Amino acid sequence: MSQRDYYEILNVDRNASGEEIKRAYRKMAMQHHPDRNPGDAAAEAKFKEAAEAYDVLRDETKRARYDRFGHAGMGQQNGFQNSEDIFSHFGDIFGNLFGFSMGGGARGRRNRPQQGADLRYNLGISFRQAAKGDNVTIKIPRNAVCPECKGSRAAPGTSPESCRTCGGVGQVRHNQGFFQLSVPCPSCQGAGEVIASPCPRCKGRGSIHEVRELSVSIPAGVDTGNRLRVRGEGEGGINGGPNGDLYVVLQVENDDTFTREGQNLLVSREISFVQAALGDKLEVPTLDEPIMMEVPKGTQGGEIFRITGKGLPFPGRQTSGDLLVEVKVRIPTRLTARQEELLREFAEIDGAKTINKAKKIIKKVSQAIGID
Ligand SMILES: [Zn+2]
Ligand SMILES: [Zn+2]
């Protein structure tokens, strides 16, 4: 590391007191702090150098050894291993002067680029829209970067100036009894800069409220709770940061015809017991045109037939779920005399016991035991 004399680095006398060394380092650190000199390698080197010098001279033992042996006396203990070390004295000296934790940088976080907030929009769509996909126009109220000042908050042609009260630091020191406190600067509210002529469009806020119309593409097959991410359509970024994203959260209406089970659709159809027994062709609704489905002979009530690929598409894929057709068998509640006659005939052929047969048997039994 640096072989420059530590006293020279901090620009102090060899007999300087601890307090003088501290003050000198504070001045250096403020001047060369990386956050105040972004991208300036020379400043960063000076900042590190000052931190290293202060690390030795603040410590009586280390300072005595340095005074006797110079840099050679520091051996392996000398030098900072990583950037954490360099910032390690910040807490001691500056307290929370920079407005937030040490190690990350300096000055108010307000001046750093930040991504805008993400927005959520709840969108209700019909079952048809979910099944087939659609383009929906939505209106999003949001805070956008002011197009006039591009978020700088200053009127075009002007720029924010460093705050004179706090010297651009954003904090001022405050004596309170024995203590010295750092508080946000009252002139700039901690921003470190003041705007002499605010942007007329946004009145110096850097952002404007707008209602943005957006066309959102809904892929076929979406379901309730699905989120569509629209990049960059959230709130405007701060200090040149990127916009947030917009999340459109879908709520799909139920359908009168179909019951949804994932990407499968369930539909229920009734057939007569004759159709069930003899077999027939049955018209079944689908997402497109109705189709004819074969009901085989001897179909039982509650039986489910699967028509593959006639369900809902999987979003973004070439495949679809199935259509499940539940067949319900309708038993007639009223029969004409002719229908009843034919059914009894059927029953006799079938070998089943008809009600009349049963009645006859009961009658015979009753007569036999003498209660008729
Ligand atoms: Zn503006
Ligand atoms: Zn200020």
mmCIF file with all atom_site columns, N, CA, C and O in Angstrom, residues 30-31 42 49 109 138 148 171 202 243 251 267 310 330 344:
data_model
loop_
_atom_site.group_PDB
_atom_site.id
_atom_site.type_symbol
_atom_site.label_atom_id
_atom_site.label_alt_id
_atom_site.label_comp_id
_atom_site.label_asym_id
_atom_site.label_entity_id
_atom_site.label_seq_id
_atom_site.pdbx_PDB_ins_code
_atom_site.Cartn_x
_atom_site.Cartn_y
_atom_site.Cartn_z
_atom_site.occupancy
_atom_site.B_iso_or_equiv
_atom_site.pdbx_formal_charge
_atom_site.auth_seq_id
_atom_site.auth_comp_id
_atom_site.auth_asym_id
_atom_site.auth_atom_id
_atom_site.pdbx_PDB_model_num
ATOM 1  N N  . MET A 1 30  ? -14.375 13.705  3.897   1.00 0.00 ? 30  MET A N  1
ATOM 2  C CA . MET A 1 30  ? -15.518 14.406  3.299   1.00 0.00 ? 30  MET A CA 1
ATOM 3  C C  . MET A 1 30  ? -15.211 14.804  1.869   1.00 0.00 ? 30  MET A C  1
ATOM 4  O O  . MET A 1 30  ? -16.038 14.674  0.966   1.00 0.00 ? 30  MET A O  1
ATOM 5  N N  . GLN A 1 31  ? -13.989 15.303  1.705   1.00 0.00 ? 31  GLN A N  1
ATOM 6  C CA . GLN A 1 31  ? -13.589 15.831  0.409   1.00 0.00 ? 31  GLN A CA 1
ATOM 7  C C  . GLN A 1 31  ? -13.466 14.734  -0.649  1.00 0.00 ? 31  GLN A C  1
ATOM 8  O O  . GLN A 1 31  ? -13.846 14.926  -1.798  1.00 0.00 ? 31  GLN A O  1
ATOM 9  N N  . ALA A 1 42  ? -8.773  8.821   -8.573  1.00 0.00 ? 42  ALA A N  1
ATOM 10 C CA . ALA A 1 42  ? -7.780  9.538   -7.763  1.00 0.00 ? 42  ALA A CA 1
ATOM 11 C C  . ALA A 1 42  ? -8.364  9.891   -6.397  1.00 0.00 ? 42  ALA A C  1
ATOM 12 O O  . ALA A 1 42  ? -7.691  9.734   -5.360  1.00 0.00 ? 42  ALA A O  1
ATOM 13 N N  . GLU A 1 49  ? -6.268  6.182   1.274   1.00 0.00 ? 49  GLU A N  1
ATOM 14 C CA . GLU A 1 49  ? -5.003  6.560   1.885   1.00 0.00 ? 49  GLU A CA 1
ATOM 15 C C  . GLU A 1 49  ? -5.247  7.259   3.231   1.00 0.00 ? 49  GLU A C  1
ATOM 16 O O  . GLU A 1 49  ? -4.611  6.952   4.244   1.00 0.00 ? 49  GLU A O  1
ATOM 17 N N  . ARG A 1 109 ? -29.599 9.310   0.539   1.00 0.00 ? 109 ARG A N  1
ATOM 18 C CA . ARG A 1 109 ? -29.948 8.285   -0.427  1.00 0.00 ? 109 ARG A CA 1
ATOM 19 C C  . ARG A 1 109 ? -30.884 8.876   -1.481  1.00 0.00 ? 109 ARG A C  1
ATOM 20 O O  . ARG A 1 109 ? -31.056 8.357   -2.560  1.00 0.00 ? 109 ARG A O  1
ATOM 21 N N  . ILE A 1 138 ? -56.354 -0.908  -20.765 1.00 0.00 ? 138 ILE A N  1
ATOM 22 C CA . ILE A 1 138 ? -56.585 -0.524  -19.373 1.00 0.00 ? 138 ILE A CA 1
ATOM 23 C C  . ILE A 1 138 ? -55.996 0.863   -19.136 1.00 0.00 ? 138 ILE A C  1
ATOM 24 O O  . ILE A 1 138 ? -55.111 1.309   -19.872 1.00 0.00 ? 138 ILE A O  1
ATOM 25 N N  . GLU A 1 148 ? -40.742 17.262  -18.773 1.00 0.00 ? 148 GLU A N  1
ATOM 26 C CA . GLU A 1 148 ? -40.173 18.594  -18.966 1.00 0.00 ? 148 GLU A CA 1
ATOM 27 C C  . GLU A 1 148 ? -38.742 18.677  -18.403 1.00 0.00 ? 148 GLU A C  1
ATOM 28 O O  . GLU A 1 148 ? -37.824 19.106  -19.078 1.00 0.00 ? 148 GLU A O  1
ATOM 29 N N  . GLN A 1 171 ? -26.953 17.091  5.812   1.00 0.00 ? 171 GLN A N  1
ATOM 30 C CA . GLN A 1 171 ? -27.118 17.019  7.258   1.00 0.00 ? 171 GLN A CA 1
ATOM 31 C C  . GLN A 1 171 ? -26.367 18.179  7.900   1.00 0.00 ? 171 GLN A C  1
ATOM 32 O O  . GLN A 1 171 ? -25.354 18.633  7.369   1.00 0.00 ? 171 GLN A O  1
ATOM 33 N N  . CYS A 1 202 ? -43.877 20.255  -13.268 1.00 0.00 ? 202 CYS A N  1
ATOM 34 C CA . CYS A 1 202 ? -44.115 19.359  -12.131 1.00 0.00 ? 202 CYS A CA 1
ATOM 35 C C  . CYS A 1 202 ? -44.023 20.096  -10.803 1.00 0.00 ? 202 CYS A C  1
ATOM 36 O O  . CYS A 1 202 ? -44.111 19.484  -9.748  1.00 0.00 ? 202 CYS A O  1
ATOM 37 N N  . ASN A 1 243 ? -37.907 2.706   -14.534 1.00 0.00 ? 243 ASN A N  1
ATOM 38 C CA . ASN A 1 243 ? -39.313 2.611   -14.096 1.00 0.00 ? 243 ASN A CA 1
ATOM 39 C C  . ASN A 1 243 ? -39.556 1.281   -13.407 1.00 0.00 ? 243 ASN A C  1
ATOM 40 O O  . ASN A 1 243 ? -38.866 0.295   -13.670 1.00 0.00 ? 243 ASN A O  1
ATOM 41 N N  . GLN A 1 251 ? -58.647 -11.880 -12.858 1.00 0.00 ? 251 GLN A N  1
ATOM 42 C CA . GLN A 1 251 ? -59.787 -12.500 -12.173 1.00 0.00 ? 251 GLN A CA 1
ATOM 43 C C  . GLN A 1 251 ? -60.735 -12.958 -13.274 1.00 0.00 ? 251 GLN A C  1
ATOM 44 O O  . GLN A 1 251 ? -61.291 -12.128 -13.991 1.00 0.00 ? 251 GLN A O  1
ATOM 45 N N  . VAL A 1 267 ? -68.404 -30.548 -18.592 1.00 0.00 ? 267 VAL A N  1
ATOM 46 C CA . VAL A 1 267 ? -69.741 -30.144 -19.009 1.00 0.00 ? 267 VAL A CA 1
ATOM 47 C C  . VAL A 1 267 ? -70.680 -31.314 -18.724 1.00 0.00 ? 267 VAL A C  1
ATOM 48 O O  . VAL A 1 267 ? -70.280 -32.477 -18.791 1.00 0.00 ? 267 VAL A O  1
ATOM 49 N N  . LYS A 1 310 ? -59.875 -30.756 -26.185 1.00 0.00 ? 310 LYS A N  1
ATOM 50 C CA . LYS A 1 310 ? -60.959 -29.784 -26.360 1.00 0.00 ? 310 LYS A CA 1
ATOM 51 C C  . LYS A 1 310 ? -61.166 -28.927 -25.104 1.00 0.00 ? 310 LYS A C  1
ATOM 52 O O  . LYS A 1 310 ? -62.188 -28.263 -24.955 1.00 0.00 ? 310 LYS A O  1
ATOM 53 N N  . ARG A 1 330 ? -81.814 -39.441 -17.528 1.00 0.00 ? 330 ARG A N  1
ATOM 54 C CA . ARG A 1 330 ? -83.090 -38.908 -17.058 1.00 0.00 ? 330 ARG A CA 1
ATOM 55 C C  . ARG A 1 330 ? -84.118 -40.037 -16.978 1.00 0.00 ? 330 ARG A C  1
ATOM 56 O O  . ARG A 1 330 ? -84.348 -40.748 -17.965 1.00 0.00 ? 330 ARG A O  1
ATOM 57 N N  . ARG A 1 344 ? -93.679 -52.656 -19.034 1.00 0.00 ? 344 ARG A N  1
ATOM 58 C CA . ARG A 1 344 ? -94.006 -53.883 -18.292 1.00 0.00 ? 344 ARG A CA 1
ATOM 59 C C  . ARG A 1 344 ? -93.659 -55.105 -19.124 1.00 0.00 ? 344 ARG A C  1
ATOM 60 O O  . ARG A 1 344 ? -93.125 -56.094 -18.601 1.00 0.00 ? 344 ARG A O  1
#
